Amino acid sequence: MKIKHSFSLMLLLTIGAGLGCQSGKKPISAVPPPSQTPPPARAQKAQTAQQSIPKLPVSQKPATSSAQIVKPPEPKPDPVAELISKVENEYQAGENEFAAGHKDAAKPHFDRAFNLLMGAPADVRGDRRYQPEFDRVLAGVNKLELKALEQQDDSAADNAAEQQAEPAPIDEANEVNDYPVDPNMKAKAAADLKATHSDLPLMMTDQVAGYINYFSGRGRGTLEHGLERSGRYREMIERILKEEGVPQDLIYLAQAESGFHPYAVSRVGARGIWQFMGSRARGYDLHRDTFVDERQDPEKSTRAAARHLKDLYNQFGDWYLAMAAYNSGPGTIQSAVKRTGYADFWELYRRGVLPKETRNYVPIIVAETIMAKNPSQYGLDSVTPEPEMAYDTVKITYPVDLRLVAGCLDVSPTQLQELNPSLLRMVTPKGRFDLHLPVGTTEKYQSAIASIPPDMRVWWRYHTVSPGETIMSLARSYHTTGHAIAEANQLELETSVDAGAKLVIPIAPGKHSAGDVQTYAKRLTVYHIRKNDTLQSVADNLGITPTTIKRWNRIKGDSLKGHRVLYVHLPVSPAAPNETSTAAKARKGRSLRAPNGSQPVRHTVQRGETLYSIATNYRISVEAIKQTNSHVATLRPGMVLVIPPAQ
């Protein structure tokens, strides 16, 4: 019996100790338990052992003295374990919502987890289990916040990845078959035609009248949009048509083809204002490569179109046949003429020997010409053409990033892209290139770009200093060093920089911040390796780091031996950063207030922010932020800081 008493005593002690470790729910990540608490496995073993002991009747139970009875200690409340359990429940709920794509629903759970931790009493915060849990939750939320930002950037990058190709209006108009003819409209149009001056032969037929009816109704928006955009290029187009000796009213061929949009693309791949196919473009010296497509250059493509139309007129002796051949190719029209013996567009139309698109093509152009030259009769006199797209031209022989050019001139990269629509990327090609700049900015550009080494004009940037920014904060934002920035601007490292000052930011190739190089074209480009190409030369040409090219193509070394092609995503213009309302207020110089009462708030660090600028905006001290976020060594965009309540 003595042995049994000892066994029972030991069993009771084991069970009591095991119960002590069940006071709080086990968190998601391992949190060191108190040293006096036995592992759950031992408690489980003890429970199993207790269940295996047979229960004896009361009369058979051994007699014990009061001195021998040891009651298990009452489990003491463990406030730290209870807090961690509640925090973990909130954190897990937030993580589940985030994983399900409900980012807005996840935020309140994360906020409550932080509030529980920040509102803990001093004795709990002093426990050795508290800080690891705080750091773990903060790191986890930081990671998820960064992931959300990356997803936003990816989405924005997808939207901006490729130039926004416009459907060619000619495709839509070609869908129209035998649009009904309004007899009254046809009679009125015929009367108008007698008083219409044009250097093209304009005729009124049922097909032309049908398209006048179409552009007066369903197609009116397309016509008006093209007439508005025509203001950008009209003066340039008319000048070139005159210089090449072709009718001025051929401008309406561009109206019908593209609505004067350089990025217009047809279903068969014709591109630009004048809708050149690739093979025809080469025949008229329109260059295409991975950097440039001159079919999208309004001036060069206009010159090529004028020469092509002149050649077609010289071949067929008729402007209608020249326009038809422009659409379907001279071989198609030559074959139709030979088959019928008629060198007349309308006779070929009646005999049905032309492709459907070509049958519609000439009537579309004639209809739009008649309407554009008689705006009041067709309710178009309220259409206001856009201002002329005027620009300065600088002939450069080096590659340069349009974002650097924008920094030189204090304009937006988007404005530069509009002036240089032939560029397929944000970087100009090596060799000669005619860079278009806003009117009157040539001297300013030449002066500013002179400060940037020619071999660094793809990488370096200009930055206008915002309030609170320092040399070191800019170094972190641009992934460079403070010494490099100070040296490039002939400053001391400790020098404070005034808001509004413009600094040169020297960035090592491949070290751009995420905001600079996160946007790549979604479409894959096949680069054919040429003789004497090296990994570095290809990287320089494409503006992509060698490491990125190697990763995309699974190249282990630095040699291209054995590779005939490379698969790359070309860089495109970056999306504008998505700023939180807090950051937006800070950018505008408006002060923020630290949270009132006892509840902290979370602040997502934006590019260019420093501890000083954040503290200033919230009207608290830098030390207060440091104490609350002791785990933070270096600020990075996307990082989450806990802003303590104002004292």
PDB file of N, CA and C in Angstrom, residues 25-32 81 83-96 109-110 113-114 116-118 128-145 602 628-632 640 642:
ATOM      1  N   LYS A  25      -4.294  29.239 -25.063  1.00  0.00           N
ATOM      2  CA  LYS A  25      -4.246  28.542 -26.351  1.00  0.00           C
ATOM      3  C   LYS A  25      -2.880  28.667 -26.969  1.00  0.00           C
ATOM      4  N   LYS A  26      -2.392  27.595 -27.514  1.00  0.00           N
ATOM      5  CA  LYS A  26      -1.067  27.621 -28.130  1.00  0.00           C
ATOM      6  C   LYS A  26      -1.060  28.538 -29.340  1.00  0.00           C
ATOM      7  N   PRO A  27      -0.131  29.501 -29.387  1.00  0.00           N
ATOM      8  CA  PRO A  27      -0.094  30.435 -30.528  1.00  0.00           C
ATOM      9  C   PRO A  27       0.364  29.741 -31.796  1.00  0.00           C
ATOM     10  N   ILE A  28       0.217  30.493 -32.933  1.00  0.00           N
ATOM     11  CA  ILE A  28       0.603  29.928 -34.226  1.00  0.00           C
ATOM     12  C   ILE A  28       2.084  29.608 -34.244  1.00  0.00           C
ATOM     13  N   SER A  29       2.911  30.537 -33.777  1.00  0.00           N
ATOM     14  CA  SER A  29       4.347  30.290 -33.760  1.00  0.00           C
ATOM     15  C   SER A  29       4.776  29.928 -32.356  1.00  0.00           C
ATOM     16  N   ALA A  30       5.890  29.259 -32.282  1.00  0.00           N
ATOM     17  CA  ALA A  30       6.366  28.805 -30.987  1.00  0.00           C
ATOM     18  C   ALA A  30       6.746  29.988 -30.132  1.00  0.00           C
ATOM     19  N   VAL A  31       6.147  30.066 -28.936  1.00  0.00           N
ATOM     20  CA  VAL A  31       6.509  31.072 -27.948  1.00  0.00           C
ATOM     21  C   VAL A  31       7.064  30.327 -26.752  1.00  0.00           C
ATOM     22  N   PRO A  32       8.265  30.617 -26.260  1.00  0.00           N
ATOM     23  CA  PRO A  32       8.879  29.856 -25.164  1.00  0.00           C
ATOM     24  C   PRO A  32       7.968  29.811 -23.954  1.00  0.00           C
ATOM     25  N   ALA A  81       0.095  34.339 -21.337  1.00  0.00           N
ATOM     26  CA  ALA A  81      -0.411  33.293 -22.230  1.00  0.00           C
ATOM     27  C   ALA A  81      -1.800  33.640 -22.749  1.00  0.00           C
ATOM     28  N   LEU A  83      -3.035  36.668 -23.160  1.00  0.00           N
ATOM     29  CA  LEU A  83      -2.881  37.744 -24.141  1.00  0.00           C
ATOM     30  C   LEU A  83      -2.414  37.193 -25.482  1.00  0.00           C
ATOM     31  N   ILE A  84      -1.398  36.336 -25.437  1.00  0.00           N
ATOM     32  CA  ILE A  84      -0.854  35.783 -26.683  1.00  0.00           C
ATOM     33  C   ILE A  84      -1.915  34.973 -27.415  1.00  0.00           C
ATOM     34  N   SER A  85      -2.736  34.246 -26.637  1.00  0.00           N
ATOM     35  CA  SER A  85      -3.798  33.461 -27.268  1.00  0.00           C
ATOM     36  C   SER A  85      -4.782  34.364 -28.008  1.00  0.00           C
ATOM     37  N   LYS A  86      -5.179  35.480 -27.358  1.00  0.00           N
ATOM     38  CA  LYS A  86      -6.115  36.403 -28.006  1.00  0.00           C
ATOM     39  C   LYS A  86      -5.483  37.054 -29.237  1.00  0.00           C
ATOM     40  N   VAL A  87      -4.211  37.458 -29.092  1.00  0.00           N
ATOM     41  CA  VAL A  87      -3.512  38.085 -30.215  1.00  0.00           C
ATOM     42  C   VAL A  87      -3.438  37.127 -31.393  1.00  0.00           C
ATOM     43  N   GLU A  88      -3.098  35.853 -31.069  1.00  0.00           N
ATOM     44  CA  GLU A  88      -2.952  34.876 -32.151  1.00  0.00           C
ATOM     45  C   GLU A  88      -4.281  34.605 -32.846  1.00  0.00           C
ATOM     46  N   ASN A  89      -5.358  34.602 -32.077  1.00  0.00           N
ATOM     47  CA  ASN A  89      -6.672  34.402 -32.690  1.00  0.00           C
ATOM     48  C   ASN A  89      -6.989  35.522 -33.683  1.00  0.00           C
ATOM     49  N   GLU A  90      -6.704  36.773 -33.279  1.00  0.00           N
ATOM     50  CA  GLU A  90      -6.959  37.903 -34.175  1.00  0.00           C
ATOM     51  C   GLU A  90      -6.033  37.864 -35.387  1.00  0.00           C
ATOM     52  N   TYR A  91      -4.760  37.568 -35.119  1.00  0.00           N
ATOM     53  CA  TYR A  91      -3.797  37.533 -36.218  1.00  0.00           C
ATOM     54  C   TYR A  91      -4.170  36.446 -37.224  1.00  0.00           C
ATOM     55  N   GLN A  92      -4.542  35.257 -36.705  1.00  0.00           N
ATOM     56  CA  GLN A  92      -4.900  34.160 -37.607  1.00  0.00           C
ATOM     57  C   GLN A  92      -6.139  34.504 -38.418  1.00  0.00           C
ATOM     58  N   ALA A  93      -7.105  35.167 -37.775  1.00  0.00           N
ATOM     59  CA  ALA A  93      -8.313  35.569 -38.507  1.00  0.00           C
ATOM     60  C   ALA A  93      -7.960  36.554 -39.616  1.00  0.00           C
ATOM     61  N   GLY A  94      -7.064  37.505 -39.312  1.00  0.00           N
ATOM     62  CA  GLY A  94      -6.639  38.454 -40.335  1.00  0.00           C
ATOM     63  C   GLY A  94      -5.886  37.783 -41.465  1.00  0.00           C
ATOM     64  N   GLU A  95      -5.035  36.837 -41.105  1.00  0.00           N
ATOM     65  CA  GLU A  95      -4.257  36.122 -42.122  1.00  0.00           C
ATOM     66  C   GLU A  95      -5.175  35.319 -43.035  1.00  0.00           C
ATOM     67  N   ASN A  96      -6.217  34.702 -42.451  1.00  0.00           N
ATOM     68  CA  ASN A  96      -7.169  33.929 -43.255  1.00  0.00           C
ATOM     69  C   ASN A  96      -7.935  34.833 -44.223  1.00  0.00           C
ATOM     70  N   HIS A 109      -8.716  42.909 -37.990  1.00  0.00           N
ATOM     71  CA  HIS A 109      -8.134  41.856 -37.150  1.00  0.00           C
ATOM     72  C   HIS A 109      -6.691  42.196 -36.794  1.00  0.00           C
ATOM     73  N   PHE A 110      -5.925  42.668 -37.767  1.00  0.00           N
ATOM     74  CA  PHE A 110      -4.538  43.047 -37.480  1.00  0.00           C
ATOM     75  C   PHE A 110      -4.495  44.227 -36.503  1.00  0.00           C
ATOM     76  N   ALA A 113      -5.117  42.969 -33.046  1.00  0.00           N
ATOM     77  CA  ALA A 113      -3.948  42.258 -32.531  1.00  0.00           C
ATOM     78  C   ALA A 113      -2.911  43.247 -32.009  1.00  0.00           C
ATOM     79  N   PHE A 114      -2.673  44.313 -32.775  1.00  0.00           N
ATOM     80  CA  PHE A 114      -1.725  45.328 -32.325  1.00  0.00           C
ATOM     81  C   PHE A 114      -2.234  46.045 -31.073  1.00  0.00           C
ATOM     82  N   LEU A 116      -4.168  44.949 -28.747  1.00  0.00           N
ATOM     83  CA  LEU A 116      -4.028  44.072 -27.581  1.00  0.00           C
ATOM     84  C   LEU A 116      -2.597  44.103 -27.051  1.00  0.00           C
ATOM     85  N   LEU A 117      -1.642  44.037 -27.968  1.00  0.00           N
ATOM     86  CA  LEU A 117      -0.239  44.037 -27.550  1.00  0.00           C
ATOM     87  C   LEU A 117       0.160  45.389 -26.968  1.00  0.00           C
ATOM     88  N   MET A 118      -0.247  46.456 -27.651  1.00  0.00           N
ATOM     89  CA  MET A 118       0.155  47.780 -27.197  1.00  0.00           C
ATOM     90  C   MET A 118      -0.549  48.186 -25.905  1.00  0.00           C
ATOM     91  N   ARG A 128       9.282  37.829 -20.696  1.00  0.00           N
ATOM     92  CA  ARG A 128      10.180  37.492 -21.808  1.00  0.00           C
ATOM     93  C   ARG A 128       9.439  36.932 -23.020  1.00  0.00           C
ATOM     94  N   ARG A 129       8.199  36.500 -22.849  1.00  0.00           N
ATOM     95  CA  ARG A 129       7.422  35.972 -23.972  1.00  0.00           C
ATOM     96  C   ARG A 129       6.752  37.073 -24.792  1.00  0.00           C
ATOM     97  N   TYR A 130       6.659  38.262 -24.234  1.00  0.00           N
ATOM     98  CA  TYR A 130       5.911  39.340 -24.892  1.00  0.00           C
ATOM     99  C   TYR A 130       6.617  39.846 -26.154  1.00  0.00           C
ATOM    100  N   GLN A 131       7.891  40.192 -26.023  1.00  0.00           N
ATOM    101  CA  GLN A 131       8.592  40.816 -27.142  1.00  0.00           C
ATOM    102  C   GLN A 131       8.684  39.915 -28.375  1.00  0.00           C
ATOM    103  N   PRO A 132       9.009  38.591 -28.203  1.00  0.00           N
ATOM    104  CA  PRO A 132       9.022  37.731 -29.404  1.00  0.00           C
ATOM    105  C   PRO A 132       7.670  37.710 -30.123  1.00  0.00           C
ATOM    106  N   GLU A 133       6.580  37.714 -29.346  1.00  0.00           N
ATOM    107  CA  GLU A 133       5.259  37.707 -29.973  1.00  0.00           C
ATOM    108  C   GLU A 133       4.998  39.025 -30.704  1.00  0.00           C
ATOM    109  N   PHE A 134       5.367  40.146 -30.068  1.00  0.00           N
ATOM    110  CA  PHE A 134       5.209  41.456 -30.692  1.00  0.00           C
ATOM    111  C   PHE A 134       5.981  41.517 -32.002  1.00  0.00           C
ATOM    112  N   ASP A 135       7.255  41.105 -31.944  1.00  0.00           N
ATOM    113  CA  ASP A 135       8.089  41.150 -33.145  1.00  0.00           C
ATOM    114  C   ASP A 135       7.537  40.240 -34.236  1.00  0.00           C
ATOM    115  N   ARG A 136       7.051  39.073 -33.829  1.00  0.00           N
ATOM    116  CA  ARG A 136       6.551  38.118 -34.821  1.00  0.00           C
ATOM    117  C   ARG A 136       5.303  38.648 -35.523  1.00  0.00           C
ATOM    118  N   VAL A 137       4.369  39.201 -34.755  1.00  0.00           N
ATOM    119  CA  VAL A 137       3.142  39.726 -35.354  1.00  0.00           C
ATOM    120  C   VAL A 137       3.454  40.921 -36.252  1.00  0.00           C
ATOM    121  N   LEU A 138       4.328  41.815 -35.773  1.00  0.00           N
ATOM    122  CA  LEU A 138       4.669  42.988 -36.569  1.00  0.00           C
ATOM    123  C   LEU A 138       5.373  42.585 -37.859  1.00  0.00           C
ATOM    124  N   ALA A 139       6.291  41.623 -37.759  1.00  0.00           N
ATOM    125  CA  ALA A 139       6.985  41.152 -38.960  1.00  0.00           C
ATOM    126  C   ALA A 139       6.009  40.492 -39.923  1.00  0.00           C
ATOM    127  N   GLY A 140       5.051  39.724 -39.372  1.00  0.00           N
ATOM    128  CA  GLY A 140       4.070  39.061 -40.237  1.00  0.00           C
ATOM    129  C   GLY A 140       3.189  40.045 -40.971  1.00  0.00           C
ATOM    130  N   VAL A 141       2.725  41.080 -40.267  1.00  0.00           N
ATOM    131  CA  VAL A 141       1.886  42.086 -40.910  1.00  0.00           C
ATOM    132  C   VAL A 141       2.699  42.881 -41.928  1.00  0.00           C
ATOM    133  N   ASN A 142       3.957  43.181 -41.584  1.00  0.00           N
ATOM    134  CA  ASN A 142       4.838  43.861 -42.548  1.00  0.00           C
ATOM    135  C   ASN A 142       4.925  43.071 -43.835  1.00  0.00           C
ATOM    136  N   LYS A 143       5.116  41.780 -43.696  1.00  0.00           N
ATOM    137  CA  LYS A 143       5.272  40.915 -44.873  1.00  0.00           C
ATOM    138  C   LYS A 143       4.004  40.939 -45.727  1.00  0.00           C
ATOM    139  N   LEU A 144       2.843  40.878 -45.070  1.00  0.00           N
ATOM    140  CA  LEU A 144       1.589  40.880 -45.812  1.00  0.00           C
ATOM    141  C   LEU A 144       1.327  42.230 -46.464  1.00  0.00           C
ATOM    142  N   GLU A 145       1.673  43.322 -45.749  1.00  0.00           N
ATOM    143  CA  GLU A 145       1.509  44.654 -46.330  1.00  0.00           C
ATOM    144  C   GLU A 145       2.370  44.803 -47.584  1.00  0.00           C
ATOM    145  N   ARG A 602      -1.245  52.420 -37.059  1.00  0.00           N
ATOM    146  CA  ARG A 602      -0.190  51.848 -37.883  1.00  0.00           C
ATOM    147  C   ARG A 602       0.030  52.756 -39.083  1.00  0.00           C
ATOM    148  N   THR A 628       8.875  52.357 -29.667  1.00  0.00           N
ATOM    149  CA  THR A 628       7.743  51.487 -29.996  1.00  0.00           C
ATOM    150  C   THR A 628       8.094  50.485 -31.087  1.00  0.00           C
ATOM    151  N   ASN A 629       9.052  50.833 -31.924  1.00  0.00           N
ATOM    152  CA  ASN A 629       9.433  49.968 -33.049  1.00  0.00           C
ATOM    153  C   ASN A 629      10.913  49.609 -32.941  1.00  0.00           C
ATOM    154  N   SER A 630      11.308  49.081 -31.793  1.00  0.00           N
ATOM    155  CA  SER A 630      12.726  48.818 -31.527  1.00  0.00           C
ATOM    156  C   SER A 630      13.332  47.794 -32.468  1.00  0.00           C
ATOM    157  N   HIS A 631      12.464  46.997 -33.114  1.00  0.00           N
ATOM    158  CA  HIS A 631      12.968  45.973 -34.025  1.00  0.00           C
ATOM    159  C   HIS A 631      13.395  46.560 -35.374  1.00  0.00           C
ATOM    160  N   VAL A 632      13.015  47.809 -35.653  1.00  0.00           N
ATOM    161  CA  VAL A 632      13.284  48.409 -36.962  1.00  0.00           C
ATOM    162  C   VAL A 632      14.687  49.001 -36.974  1.00  0.00           C
ATOM    163  N   VAL A 640       5.566  48.652 -41.954  1.00  0.00           N
ATOM    164  CA  VAL A 640       4.524  49.160 -41.069  1.00  0.00           C
ATOM    165  C   VAL A 640       5.143  49.571 -39.737  1.00  0.00           C
ATOM    166  N   VAL A 642       4.351  51.227 -35.844  1.00  0.00           N
ATOM    167  CA  VAL A 642       3.319  51.514 -34.851  1.00  0.00           C
ATOM    168  C   VAL A 642       3.573  52.914 -34.305  1.00  0.00           C
TER     169      VAL A 642
END
